[in-house]
PDB file of C-alpha atoms in Angstrom:
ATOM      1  CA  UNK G   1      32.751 -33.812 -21.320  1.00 83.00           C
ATOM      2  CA  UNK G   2      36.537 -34.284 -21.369  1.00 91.00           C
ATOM      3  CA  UNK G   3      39.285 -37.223 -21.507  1.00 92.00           C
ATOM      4  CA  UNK G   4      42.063 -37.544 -19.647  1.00 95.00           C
ATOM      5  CA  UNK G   5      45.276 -37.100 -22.347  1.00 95.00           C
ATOM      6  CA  UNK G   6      48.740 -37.215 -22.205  1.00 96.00           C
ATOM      7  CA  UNK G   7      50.796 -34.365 -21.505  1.00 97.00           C
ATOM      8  CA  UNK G   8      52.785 -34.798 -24.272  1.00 96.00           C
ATOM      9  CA  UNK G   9      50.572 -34.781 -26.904  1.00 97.00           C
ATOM     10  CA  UNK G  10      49.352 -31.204 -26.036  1.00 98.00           C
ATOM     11  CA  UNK G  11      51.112 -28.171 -27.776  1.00 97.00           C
ATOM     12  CA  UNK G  12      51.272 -24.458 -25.828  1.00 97.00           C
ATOM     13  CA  UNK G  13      50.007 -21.676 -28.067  1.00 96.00           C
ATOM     14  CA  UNK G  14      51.097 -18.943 -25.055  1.00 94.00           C
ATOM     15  CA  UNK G  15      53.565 -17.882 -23.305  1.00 95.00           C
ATOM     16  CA  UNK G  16      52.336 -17.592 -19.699  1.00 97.00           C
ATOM     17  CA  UNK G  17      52.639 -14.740 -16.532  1.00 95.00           C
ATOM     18  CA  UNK G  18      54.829 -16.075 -13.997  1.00 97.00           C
ATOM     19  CA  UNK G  19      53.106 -13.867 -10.808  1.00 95.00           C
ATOM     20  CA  UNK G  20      49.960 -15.645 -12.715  1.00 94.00           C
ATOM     21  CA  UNK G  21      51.360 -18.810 -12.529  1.00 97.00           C
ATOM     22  CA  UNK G  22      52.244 -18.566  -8.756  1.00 96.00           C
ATOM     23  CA  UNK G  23      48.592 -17.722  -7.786  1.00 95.00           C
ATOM     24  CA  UNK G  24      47.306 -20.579  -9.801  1.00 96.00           C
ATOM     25  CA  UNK G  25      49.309 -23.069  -8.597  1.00 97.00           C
ATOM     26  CA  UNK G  26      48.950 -22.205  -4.861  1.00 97.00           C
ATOM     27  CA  UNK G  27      44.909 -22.123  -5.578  1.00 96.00           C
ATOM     28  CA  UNK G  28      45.464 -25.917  -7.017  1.00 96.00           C
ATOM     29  CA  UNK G  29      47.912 -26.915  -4.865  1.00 96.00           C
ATOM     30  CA  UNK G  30      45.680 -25.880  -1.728  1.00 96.00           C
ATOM     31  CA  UNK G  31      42.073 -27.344  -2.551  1.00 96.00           C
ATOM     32  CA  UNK G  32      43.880 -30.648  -4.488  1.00 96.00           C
ATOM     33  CA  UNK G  33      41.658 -30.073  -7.263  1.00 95.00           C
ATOM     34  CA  UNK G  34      41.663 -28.939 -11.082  1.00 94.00           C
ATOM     35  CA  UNK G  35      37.777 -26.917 -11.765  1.00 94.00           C
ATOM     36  CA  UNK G  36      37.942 -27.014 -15.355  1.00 93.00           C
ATOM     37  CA  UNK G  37      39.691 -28.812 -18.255  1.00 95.00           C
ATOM     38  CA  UNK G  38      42.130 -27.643 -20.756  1.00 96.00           C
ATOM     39  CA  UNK G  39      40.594 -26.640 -23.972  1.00 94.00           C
ATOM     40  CA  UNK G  40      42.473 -28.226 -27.096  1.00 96.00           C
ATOM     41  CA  UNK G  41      41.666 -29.119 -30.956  1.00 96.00           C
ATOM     42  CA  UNK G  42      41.425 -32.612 -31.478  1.00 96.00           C
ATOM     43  CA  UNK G  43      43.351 -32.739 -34.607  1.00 96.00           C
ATOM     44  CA  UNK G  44      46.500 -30.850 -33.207  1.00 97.00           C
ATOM     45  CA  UNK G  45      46.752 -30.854 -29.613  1.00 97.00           C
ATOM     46  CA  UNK G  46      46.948 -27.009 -29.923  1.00 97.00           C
ATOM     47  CA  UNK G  47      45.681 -25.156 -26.454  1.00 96.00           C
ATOM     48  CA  UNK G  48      43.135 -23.175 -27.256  1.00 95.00           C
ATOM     49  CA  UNK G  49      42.185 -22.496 -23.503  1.00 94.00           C
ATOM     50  CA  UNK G  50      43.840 -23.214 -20.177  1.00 94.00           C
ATOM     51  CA  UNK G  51      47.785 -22.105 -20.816  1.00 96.00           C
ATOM     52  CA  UNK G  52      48.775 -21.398 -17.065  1.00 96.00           C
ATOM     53  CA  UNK G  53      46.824 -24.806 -16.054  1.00 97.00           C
ATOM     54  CA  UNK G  54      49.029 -26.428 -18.929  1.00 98.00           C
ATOM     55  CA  UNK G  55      52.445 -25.442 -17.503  1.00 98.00           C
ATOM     56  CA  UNK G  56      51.197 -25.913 -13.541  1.00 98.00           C
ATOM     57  CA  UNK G  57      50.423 -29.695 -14.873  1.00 98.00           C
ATOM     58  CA  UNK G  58      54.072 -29.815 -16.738  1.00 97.00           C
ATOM     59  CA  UNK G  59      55.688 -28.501 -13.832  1.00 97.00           C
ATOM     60  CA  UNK G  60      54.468 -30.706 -11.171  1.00 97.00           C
ATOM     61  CA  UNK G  61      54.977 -34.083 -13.211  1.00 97.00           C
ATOM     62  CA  UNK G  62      51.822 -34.854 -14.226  1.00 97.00           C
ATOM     63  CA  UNK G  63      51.183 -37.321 -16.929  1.00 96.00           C
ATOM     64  CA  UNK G  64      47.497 -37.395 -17.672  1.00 95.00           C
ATOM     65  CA  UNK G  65      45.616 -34.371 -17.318  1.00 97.00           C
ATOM     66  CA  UNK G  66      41.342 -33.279 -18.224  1.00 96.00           C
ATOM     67  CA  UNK G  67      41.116 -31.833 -21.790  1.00 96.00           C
ATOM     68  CA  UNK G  68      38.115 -31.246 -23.535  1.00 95.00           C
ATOM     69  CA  UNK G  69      39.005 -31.640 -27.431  1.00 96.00           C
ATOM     70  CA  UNK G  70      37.230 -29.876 -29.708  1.00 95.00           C
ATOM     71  CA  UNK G  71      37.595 -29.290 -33.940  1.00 95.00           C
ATOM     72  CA  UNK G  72      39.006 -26.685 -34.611  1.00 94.00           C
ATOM     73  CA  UNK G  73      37.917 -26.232 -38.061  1.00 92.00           C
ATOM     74  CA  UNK G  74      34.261 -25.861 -36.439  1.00 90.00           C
ATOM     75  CA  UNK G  75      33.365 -22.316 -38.202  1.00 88.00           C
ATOM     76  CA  UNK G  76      31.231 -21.584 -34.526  1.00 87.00           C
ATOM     77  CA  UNK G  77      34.765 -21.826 -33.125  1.00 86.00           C
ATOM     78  CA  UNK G  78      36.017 -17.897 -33.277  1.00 82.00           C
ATOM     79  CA  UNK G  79      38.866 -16.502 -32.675  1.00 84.00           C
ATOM     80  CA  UNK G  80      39.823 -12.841 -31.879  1.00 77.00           C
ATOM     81  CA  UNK G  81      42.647 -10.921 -29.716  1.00 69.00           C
ATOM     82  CA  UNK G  82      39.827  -8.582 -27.443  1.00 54.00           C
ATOM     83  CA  UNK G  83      36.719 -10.093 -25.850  1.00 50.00           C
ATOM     84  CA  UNK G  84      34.812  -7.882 -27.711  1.00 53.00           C
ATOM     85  CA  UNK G  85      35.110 -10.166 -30.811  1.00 48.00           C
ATOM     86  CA  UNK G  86      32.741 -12.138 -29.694  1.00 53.00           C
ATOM     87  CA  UNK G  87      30.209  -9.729 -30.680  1.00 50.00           C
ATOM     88  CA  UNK G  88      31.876  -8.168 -33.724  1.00 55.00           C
ATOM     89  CA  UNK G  89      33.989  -8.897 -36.238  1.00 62.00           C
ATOM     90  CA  UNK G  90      36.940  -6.701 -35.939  1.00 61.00           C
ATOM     91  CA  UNK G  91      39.081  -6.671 -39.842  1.00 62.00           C
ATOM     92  CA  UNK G  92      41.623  -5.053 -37.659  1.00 63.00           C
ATOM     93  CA  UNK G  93      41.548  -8.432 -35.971  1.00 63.00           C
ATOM     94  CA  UNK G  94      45.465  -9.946 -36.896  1.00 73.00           C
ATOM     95  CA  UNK G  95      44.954 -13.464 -35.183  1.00 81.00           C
ATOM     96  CA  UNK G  96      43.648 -16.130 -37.829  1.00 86.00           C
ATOM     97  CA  UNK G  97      43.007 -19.877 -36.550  1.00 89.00           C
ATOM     98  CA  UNK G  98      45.768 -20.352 -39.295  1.00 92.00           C
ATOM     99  CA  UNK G  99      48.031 -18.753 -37.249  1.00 90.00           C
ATOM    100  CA  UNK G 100      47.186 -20.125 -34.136  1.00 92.00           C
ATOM    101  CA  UNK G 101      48.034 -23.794 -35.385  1.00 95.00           C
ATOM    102  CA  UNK G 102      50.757 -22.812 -37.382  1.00 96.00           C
ATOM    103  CA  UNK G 103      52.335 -21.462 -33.843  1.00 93.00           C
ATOM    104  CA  UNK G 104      51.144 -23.826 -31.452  1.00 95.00           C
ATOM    105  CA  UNK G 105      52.284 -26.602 -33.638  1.00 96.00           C
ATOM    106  CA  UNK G 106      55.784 -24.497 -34.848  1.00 96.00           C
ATOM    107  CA  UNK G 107      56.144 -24.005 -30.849  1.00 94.00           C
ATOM    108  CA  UNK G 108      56.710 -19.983 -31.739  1.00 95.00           C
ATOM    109  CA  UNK G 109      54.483 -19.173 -28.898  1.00 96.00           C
ATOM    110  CA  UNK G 110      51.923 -15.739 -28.476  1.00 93.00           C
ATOM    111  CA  UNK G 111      52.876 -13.720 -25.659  1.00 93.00           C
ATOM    112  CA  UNK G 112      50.860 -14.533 -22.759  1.00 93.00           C
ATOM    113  CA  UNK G 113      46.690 -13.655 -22.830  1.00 89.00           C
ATOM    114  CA  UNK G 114      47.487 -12.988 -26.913  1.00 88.00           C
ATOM    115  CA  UNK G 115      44.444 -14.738 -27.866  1.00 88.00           C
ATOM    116  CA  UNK G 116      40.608 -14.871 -27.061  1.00 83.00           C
ATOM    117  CA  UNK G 117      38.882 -17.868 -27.934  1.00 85.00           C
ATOM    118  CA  UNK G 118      35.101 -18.239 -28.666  1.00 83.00           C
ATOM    119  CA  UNK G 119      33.156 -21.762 -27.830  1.00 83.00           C
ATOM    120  CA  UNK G 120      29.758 -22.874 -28.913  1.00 81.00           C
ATOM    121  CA  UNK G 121      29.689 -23.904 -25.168  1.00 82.00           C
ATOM    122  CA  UNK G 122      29.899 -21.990 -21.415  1.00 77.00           C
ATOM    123  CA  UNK G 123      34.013 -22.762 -20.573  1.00 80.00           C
ATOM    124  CA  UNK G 124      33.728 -22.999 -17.091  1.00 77.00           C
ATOM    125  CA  UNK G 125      32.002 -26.130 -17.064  1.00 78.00           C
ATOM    126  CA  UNK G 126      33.042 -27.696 -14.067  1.00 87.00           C
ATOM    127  CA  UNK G 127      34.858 -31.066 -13.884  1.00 92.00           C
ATOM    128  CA  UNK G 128      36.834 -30.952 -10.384  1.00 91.00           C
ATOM    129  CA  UNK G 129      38.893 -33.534 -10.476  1.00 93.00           C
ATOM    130  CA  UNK G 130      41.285 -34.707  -7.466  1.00 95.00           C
ATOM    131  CA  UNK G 131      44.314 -34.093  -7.881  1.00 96.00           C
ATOM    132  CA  UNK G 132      45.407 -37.932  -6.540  1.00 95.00           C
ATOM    133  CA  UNK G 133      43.290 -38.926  -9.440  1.00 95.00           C
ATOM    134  CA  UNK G 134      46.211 -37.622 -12.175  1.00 96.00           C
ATOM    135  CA  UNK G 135      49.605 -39.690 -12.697  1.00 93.00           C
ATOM    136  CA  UNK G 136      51.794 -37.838 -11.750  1.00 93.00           C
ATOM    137  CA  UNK G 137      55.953 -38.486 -12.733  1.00 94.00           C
ATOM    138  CA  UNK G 138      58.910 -36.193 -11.077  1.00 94.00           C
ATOM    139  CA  UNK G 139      58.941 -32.332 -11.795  1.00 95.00           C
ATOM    140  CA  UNK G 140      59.882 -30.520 -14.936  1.00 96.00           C
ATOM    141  CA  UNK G 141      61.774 -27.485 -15.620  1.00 96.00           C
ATOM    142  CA  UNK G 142      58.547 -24.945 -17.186  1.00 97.00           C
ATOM    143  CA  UNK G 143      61.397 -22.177 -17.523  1.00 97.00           C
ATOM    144  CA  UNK G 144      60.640 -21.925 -21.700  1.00 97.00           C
ATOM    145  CA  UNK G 145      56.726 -21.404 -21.406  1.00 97.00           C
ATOM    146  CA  UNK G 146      57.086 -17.962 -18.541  1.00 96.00           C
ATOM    147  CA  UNK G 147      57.294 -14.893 -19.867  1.00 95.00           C
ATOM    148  CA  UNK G 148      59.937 -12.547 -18.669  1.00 96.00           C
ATOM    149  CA  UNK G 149      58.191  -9.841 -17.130  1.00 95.00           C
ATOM    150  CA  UNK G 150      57.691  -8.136 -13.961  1.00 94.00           C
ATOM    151  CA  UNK G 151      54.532  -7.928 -11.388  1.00 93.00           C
ATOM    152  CA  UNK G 152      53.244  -4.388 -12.568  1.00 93.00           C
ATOM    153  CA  UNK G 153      53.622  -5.590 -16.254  1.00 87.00           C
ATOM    154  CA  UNK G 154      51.178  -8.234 -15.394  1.00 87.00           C
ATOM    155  CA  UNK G 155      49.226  -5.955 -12.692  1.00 86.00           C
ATOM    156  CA  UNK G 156      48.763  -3.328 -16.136  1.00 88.00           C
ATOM    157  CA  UNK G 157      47.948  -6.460 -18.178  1.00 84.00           C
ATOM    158  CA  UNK G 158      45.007  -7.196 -15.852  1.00 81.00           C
ATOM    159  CA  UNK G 159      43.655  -3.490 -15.286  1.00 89.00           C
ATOM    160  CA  UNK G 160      43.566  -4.025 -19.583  1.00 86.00           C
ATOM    161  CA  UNK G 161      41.893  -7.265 -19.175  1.00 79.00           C
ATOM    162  CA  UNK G 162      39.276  -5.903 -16.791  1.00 84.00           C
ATOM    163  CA  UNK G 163      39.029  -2.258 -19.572  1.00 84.00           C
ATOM    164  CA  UNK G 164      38.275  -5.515 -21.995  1.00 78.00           C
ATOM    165  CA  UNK G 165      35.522  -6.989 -20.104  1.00 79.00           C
ATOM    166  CA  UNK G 166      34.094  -3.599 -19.150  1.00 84.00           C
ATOM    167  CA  UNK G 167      33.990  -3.031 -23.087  1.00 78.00           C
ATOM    168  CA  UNK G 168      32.668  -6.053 -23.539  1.00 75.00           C
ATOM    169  CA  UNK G 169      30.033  -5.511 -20.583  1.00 73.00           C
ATOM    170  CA  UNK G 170      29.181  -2.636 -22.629  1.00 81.00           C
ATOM    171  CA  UNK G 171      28.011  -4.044 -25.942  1.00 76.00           C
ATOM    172  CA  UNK G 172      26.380  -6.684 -24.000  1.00 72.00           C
ATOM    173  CA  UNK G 173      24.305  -3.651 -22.821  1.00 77.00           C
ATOM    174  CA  UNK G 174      23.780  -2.234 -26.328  1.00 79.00           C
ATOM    175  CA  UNK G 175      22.683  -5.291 -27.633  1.00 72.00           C
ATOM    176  CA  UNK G 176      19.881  -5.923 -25.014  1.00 80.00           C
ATOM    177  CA  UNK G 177      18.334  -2.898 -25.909  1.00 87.00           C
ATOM    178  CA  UNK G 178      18.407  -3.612 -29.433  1.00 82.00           C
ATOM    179  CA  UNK G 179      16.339  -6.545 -28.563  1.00 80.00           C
ATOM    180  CA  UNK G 180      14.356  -5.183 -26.203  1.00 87.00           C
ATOM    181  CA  UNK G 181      13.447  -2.486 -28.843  1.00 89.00           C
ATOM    182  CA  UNK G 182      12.824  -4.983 -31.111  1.00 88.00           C
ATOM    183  CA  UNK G 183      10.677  -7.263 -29.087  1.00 90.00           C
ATOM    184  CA  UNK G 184       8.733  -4.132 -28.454  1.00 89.00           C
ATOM    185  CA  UNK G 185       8.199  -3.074 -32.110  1.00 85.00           C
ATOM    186  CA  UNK G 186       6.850  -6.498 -32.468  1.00 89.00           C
ATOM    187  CA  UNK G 187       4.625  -6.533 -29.441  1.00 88.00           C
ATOM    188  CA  UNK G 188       3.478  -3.337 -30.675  1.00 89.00           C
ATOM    189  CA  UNK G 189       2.848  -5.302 -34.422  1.00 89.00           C
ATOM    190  CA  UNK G 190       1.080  -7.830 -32.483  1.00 89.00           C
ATOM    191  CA  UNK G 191      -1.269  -5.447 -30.982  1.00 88.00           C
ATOM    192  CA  UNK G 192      -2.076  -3.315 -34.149  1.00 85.00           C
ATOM    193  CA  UNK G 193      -3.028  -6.670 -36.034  1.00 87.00           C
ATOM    194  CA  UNK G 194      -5.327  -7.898 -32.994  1.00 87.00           C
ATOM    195  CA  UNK G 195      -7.228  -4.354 -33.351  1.00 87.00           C
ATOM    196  CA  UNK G 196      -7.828  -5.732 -37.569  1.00 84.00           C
ATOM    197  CA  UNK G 197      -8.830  -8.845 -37.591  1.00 70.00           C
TER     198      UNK G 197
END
């Protein structure tokens, strides 16, 4: 589910990679179509999910674009700065929802790929939308939301981005076999009662 909402009443929490950017917009730009929606809170218009889509739709004019708003204040709304808070809670973990607001509202934006958010919902659900379908208004200068950085900056950004998921791959692992063990020590529960009753 998602509404189509003015540009202007959404608020960038990131900075974003410009080499990123690039290869974003070209993927747009050549199938005419936007595969998922932004991911804001309702109450703020803070983006939660979907920076580089944000400044591709604020640099080629559009007016309306898909967001799917959500409350922010829902406690099964996490936040974290490594996938891996998904699964556990980190106290070395610096980024507070607090935070977040206070800087996407403030407009003292995270660096780019600062945050990880965590839905009570799958985020790629898929919308694909024409582009023809968005207003659209002239072109506008994006220069304040790119980070200044070079390719292999961003290139070393990703190989840690991929380390992430591989970590996060990891305790995915770990915690299968915790439940597998578990459904087995219950199976095996199961079978000792049978042999009593």
């Amino acid at each position: 589910m998602f509404n189509l909402i003015k540009i202007e009443e959404l608020k960038p929490l990131e900075m974003v990679f410009p080499n990123h950017l690039d290869n974003l917009s070209k993927m747009i730009l050549e199938s005419n179509v936007i595969q998922t929606p932004i991911i804001a809170d309702t109450n703020t218009g803070v983006i939660l999910d979907g920076s580089h889509r944000y400044v591709f739709f604020r640099k080629y004019g559009f007016i309306n674009v898909p967001v799917k708003l959500v409350d922010y204040n829902d406690e099964n709304i996490r936040v974290g700065s490594s996938l891996i808070h998904r699964h556990l809670v980190d106290e070395n973990n610096i980024i507070s929802k607090k935070e977040v607001i206070k800087r996407g509202v403030s407009g003292n934006l995270f660096p780019p790929r600062t945050t990880r958010h965590f839905f009570p919902f799958r985020k790629n659900e898929f919308i694909n939308i024409p582009l023809k379908e968005l207003e659209k208004n002239i072109p506008r200068d994006v220069s304040q939301f790119i980070a200044d950085v070079d390719i292999q900056y961003e290139i070393n950004h990703n190989r840690m981005f991929i380390k992430e998921i591989e970590h996060e791959f990891e305790e995915l692992i770990r915690y299968m076999e915790e439940v597998r063990q578990t459904k087995m020590y219950l199976l095996n529960q199961i079978e000792l009662m049978e042999t009593i009753k």
